Short mmCIF file of C-alpha atoms in Angstrom, two decimals:
data_model
loop_
_atom_site.label_atom_id
_atom_site.label_comp_id
_atom_site.label_asym_id
_atom_site.label_seq_id
_atom_site.Cartn_x
_atom_site.Cartn_y
_atom_site.Cartn_z
CA UNK L 1380 0.00 0.00 0.00
CA UNK L 1381 2.91 2.37 0.58
CA UNK L 1382 3.50 2.40 -3.18
CA UNK L 1383 0.26 4.39 -3.55
CA UNK L 1384 1.89 7.30 -1.67
CA UNK L 1385 4.58 7.73 -4.33
CA UNK L 1386 4.53 9.76 -7.54
CA UNK L 1387 3.54 7.39 -10.37
CA UNK L 1388 6.92 7.86 -12.10
CA UNK L 1389 8.72 6.45 -9.03
CA UNK L 1390 6.46 3.46 -8.43
CA UNK L 1391 8.14 0.93 -10.81
CA UNK L 1392 11.62 1.42 -9.31
CA UNK L 1393 10.24 1.12 -5.77
CA UNK L 1394 8.26 -1.96 -6.72
CA UNK L 1395 11.38 -3.57 -8.20
CA UNK L 1396 13.36 -2.79 -5.01
CA UNK L 1397 10.60 -4.27 -2.85
CA UNK L 1398 10.33 -7.39 -5.01
CA UNK L 1399 14.12 -7.87 -5.08
CA UNK L 1400 14.31 -7.52 -1.30
CA UNK L 1401 11.45 -9.98 -0.74
CA UNK L 1402 12.79 -12.54 -3.20
CA UNK L 1403 16.29 -12.52 -1.67
CA UNK L 1404 15.20 -12.58 1.99
CA UNK L 1405 16.11 -16.03 3.39
CA UNK L 1406 13.11 -16.10 5.74
CA UNK L 1407 10.75 -15.76 2.78
CA UNK L 1408 12.65 -18.17 0.55
CA UNK L 1409 12.47 -21.07 3.01
CA UNK L 1410 8.78 -21.93 2.81
CA UNK L 1411 6.90 -19.16 1.05
CA UNK L 1412 8.68 -18.43 -2.19
CA UNK L 1413 5.91 -19.54 -4.57
CA UNK L 1414 3.04 -17.72 -2.85
CA UNK L 1415 5.12 -14.55 -2.42
CA UNK L 1416 6.31 -14.68 -6.02
CA UNK L 1417 2.71 -15.24 -7.14
CA UNK L 1418 1.54 -12.12 -5.26
CA UNK L 1419 4.33 -10.01 -6.78
CA UNK L 1420 3.60 -11.34 -10.29
CA UNK L 1421 -0.10 -10.55 -9.93
CA UNK L 1422 0.61 -7.07 -8.58
CA UNK L 1423 3.15 -6.37 -11.34
CA UNK L 1424 0.78 -7.49 -14.09
CA UNK L 1425 -2.22 -5.64 -12.64
CA UNK L 1426 -0.74 -2.42 -11.23
CA UNK L 1427 2.85 -1.87 -12.49
CA UNK L 1428 3.22 -3.48 -15.90
CA UNK L 1429 5.34 -6.53 -16.74
CA UNK L 1430 8.82 -5.99 -18.21
CA UNK L 1431 9.51 -7.48 -21.60
CA UNK L 1432 12.86 -9.01 -22.66
CA UNK L 1433 14.24 -5.50 -23.28
CA UNK L 1434 13.30 -4.34 -19.78
CA UNK L 1435 10.44 -2.15 -21.04
CA UNK L 1436 7.22 -2.40 -19.07
CA UNK L 1437 3.94 -3.13 -20.75
CA UNK L 1438 0.74 -1.37 -19.72
CA UNK L 1439 -0.76 -2.63 -16.46
CA UNK L 1440 -4.45 -3.38 -16.09
CA UNK L 1441 -4.83 -0.27 -13.88
CA UNK L 1442 -2.67 2.73 -14.71
CA UNK L 1443 -0.61 3.98 -11.77
CA UNK L 1444 -2.12 7.45 -12.07
CA UNK L 1445 -5.52 6.00 -11.18
CA UNK L 1446 -4.46 4.43 -7.88
CA UNK L 1447 -1.59 6.63 -6.73
CA UNK L 1448 -2.82 9.12 -4.13
CA UNK L 1449 0.36 11.19 -4.27
CA UNK L 1450 -1.30 14.17 -6.00
CA UNK L 1451 -4.23 14.12 -3.56
CA UNK L 1452 -1.84 14.22 -0.63
CA UNK L 1453 0.20 17.05 -2.15
CA UNK L 1454 -3.04 19.02 -2.71
CA UNK L 1455 -4.17 18.33 0.89
CA UNK L 1456 -7.30 16.54 -0.36
CA UNK L 1457 -9.13 13.97 1.68
CA UNK L 1458 -7.91 10.48 0.87
CA UNK L 1459 -10.25 8.39 2.97
CA UNK L 1460 -13.92 7.62 2.78
CA UNK L 1461 -14.86 9.24 6.08
CA UNK L 1462 -18.07 10.66 4.59
CA UNK L 1463 -19.27 7.17 3.75
CA UNK L 1464 -18.09 5.85 7.12
CA UNK L 1465 -20.04 8.60 8.90
CA UNK L 1466 -23.17 7.77 6.94
CA UNK L 1467 -22.78 4.05 7.71
CA UNK L 1468 -22.24 4.86 11.38
CA UNK L 1469 -25.56 6.75 11.49
CA UNK L 1470 -27.34 3.80 9.89
CA UNK L 1471 -25.81 1.38 12.40
CA UNK L 1472 -27.27 3.45 15.23
CA UNK L 1473 -30.83 2.91 13.96
CA UNK L 1474 -32.54 0.35 16.19
CA UNK L 1475 -32.82 -3.04 14.48
CA UNK L 1476 -36.62 -3.17 14.54
CA UNK L 1477 -37.22 0.34 13.20
CA UNK L 1478 -39.97 0.93 10.72
CA UNK L 1479 -39.23 1.74 7.11
CA UNK L 1480 -40.62 5.22 7.81
CA UNK L 1481 -38.08 5.74 10.63
CA UNK L 1482 -35.18 4.63 8.39
CA UNK L 1483 -36.43 6.87 5.57
CA UNK L 1484 -36.63 9.79 8.00
CA UNK L 1485 -33.03 9.25 9.13
CA UNK L 1486 -31.83 8.98 5.53
CA UNK L 1487 -33.69 12.19 4.59
CA UNK L 1488 -32.18 14.04 7.58
CA UNK L 1489 -28.70 12.85 6.62
CA UNK L 1490 -29.31 13.99 3.04
CA UNK L 1491 -30.44 17.45 4.22
CA UNK L 1492 -27.37 17.80 6.45
CA UNK L 1493 -25.04 16.82 3.62
CA UNK L 1494 -26.71 19.24 1.19
CA UNK L 1495 -26.52 22.07 3.74
CA UNK L 1496 -22.84 21.37 4.39
CA UNK L 1497 -22.13 21.08 0.68
CA UNK L 1498 -23.87 24.39 -0.08
CA UNK L 1499 -21.98 26.12 2.72
CA UNK L 1500 -18.63 24.79 1.45
CA UNK L 1501 -19.44 25.85 -2.12
CA UNK L 1502 -20.44 29.34 -0.95
CA UNK L 1503 -16.95 29.64 0.60
CA UNK L 1504 -15.26 28.17 -2.52
CA UNK L 1505 -14.10 25.21 -0.44
CA UNK L 1506 -14.44 21.45 -0.46
CA UNK L 1507 -16.42 19.94 2.42
CA UNK L 1508 -13.24 18.61 4.05
CA UNK L 1509 -11.85 22.17 4.04
CA UNK L 1510 -14.99 23.86 5.32
CA UNK L 1511 -15.34 21.87 8.51
CA UNK L 1512 -12.76 21.55 11.22
CA UNK L 1513 -10.91 18.29 11.62
CA UNK L 1514 -10.05 16.85 14.99
CA UNK L 1515 -6.51 17.73 16.12
CA UNK L 1516 -5.54 14.06 15.82
CA UNK L 1517 -6.77 13.86 12.20
CA UNK L 1518 -5.10 17.15 11.29
CA UNK L 1519 -1.79 16.00 12.79
CA UNK L 1520 -1.98 12.61 11.05
CA UNK L 1521 -2.71 14.24 7.68
CA UNK L 1522 0.07 16.80 8.11
CA UNK L 1523 2.61 14.13 9.09
CA UNK L 1524 1.61 12.07 6.04
CA UNK L 1525 1.95 15.11 3.80
CA UNK L 1526 5.44 15.90 5.16
CA UNK L 1527 6.64 12.30 4.84
CA UNK L 1528 5.41 12.06 1.25
CA UNK L 1529 6.65 15.53 0.27
CA UNK L 1530 10.11 15.05 1.77
CA UNK L 1531 10.79 11.90 -0.23
CA UNK L 1532 13.54 9.37 0.38
CA UNK L 1533 16.29 11.73 1.64
CA UNK L 1534 19.09 9.30 0.86
CA UNK L 1535 17.15 6.22 1.98
CA UNK L 1536 17.00 3.17 -0.22
CA UNK L 1537 13.60 2.70 -1.89
CA UNK L 1538 12.93 -0.24 0.44
CA UNK L 1539 13.69 1.79 3.58
CA UNK L 1540 11.63 4.70 2.28
CA UNK L 1541 8.64 2.37 1.76
CA UNK L 1542 9.04 1.06 5.32
CA UNK L 1543 8.96 4.66 6.58
CA UNK L 1544 5.87 5.50 4.48
CA UNK L 1545 3.95 2.53 5.90
CA UNK L 1546 3.61 4.53 9.13
CA UNK L 1547 1.51 7.10 7.27
CA UNK L 1548 -1.04 4.86 5.54
CA UNK L 1549 -3.68 4.47 8.24
CA UNK L 1550 -6.21 7.25 8.45
CA UNK L 1551 -8.49 7.60 11.45
CA UNK L 1552 -12.15 7.68 10.37
#
């Protein structure tokens, strides 16, 4: 997952470093070589692009630009699905034996709240995640992720840089 935090142009080199490290690690080679190799082959075919005999990568199933969140992080955009999580949380709080009318009422109230928030954000020329204050913990987490991604490897090997980026993947919802 740490690969998604990188600029798309850097992803293939980091992937190769990760694969090389995994495939030369004695603890992996003892019992798990085939399954690990299978995962890397699938990931390479689907998300990176397989190298041909000349070392040139073919097109992956999913272009790196579609799954890399590097640009979103650099633009300070929301990267999680906290809006959806919040909506699901409200639905989970509805008593199990509620009537369809009660559920419809809760859904309508949620829809009105979202539209009101959206209209307010638009009136301020902001996105919803900019218009409403984040908790200090969320703000700190997002800022630390931004700094780690922006600062890059700073002399680290690609493998060590990926290990450092792993600390910044989880987002509190």
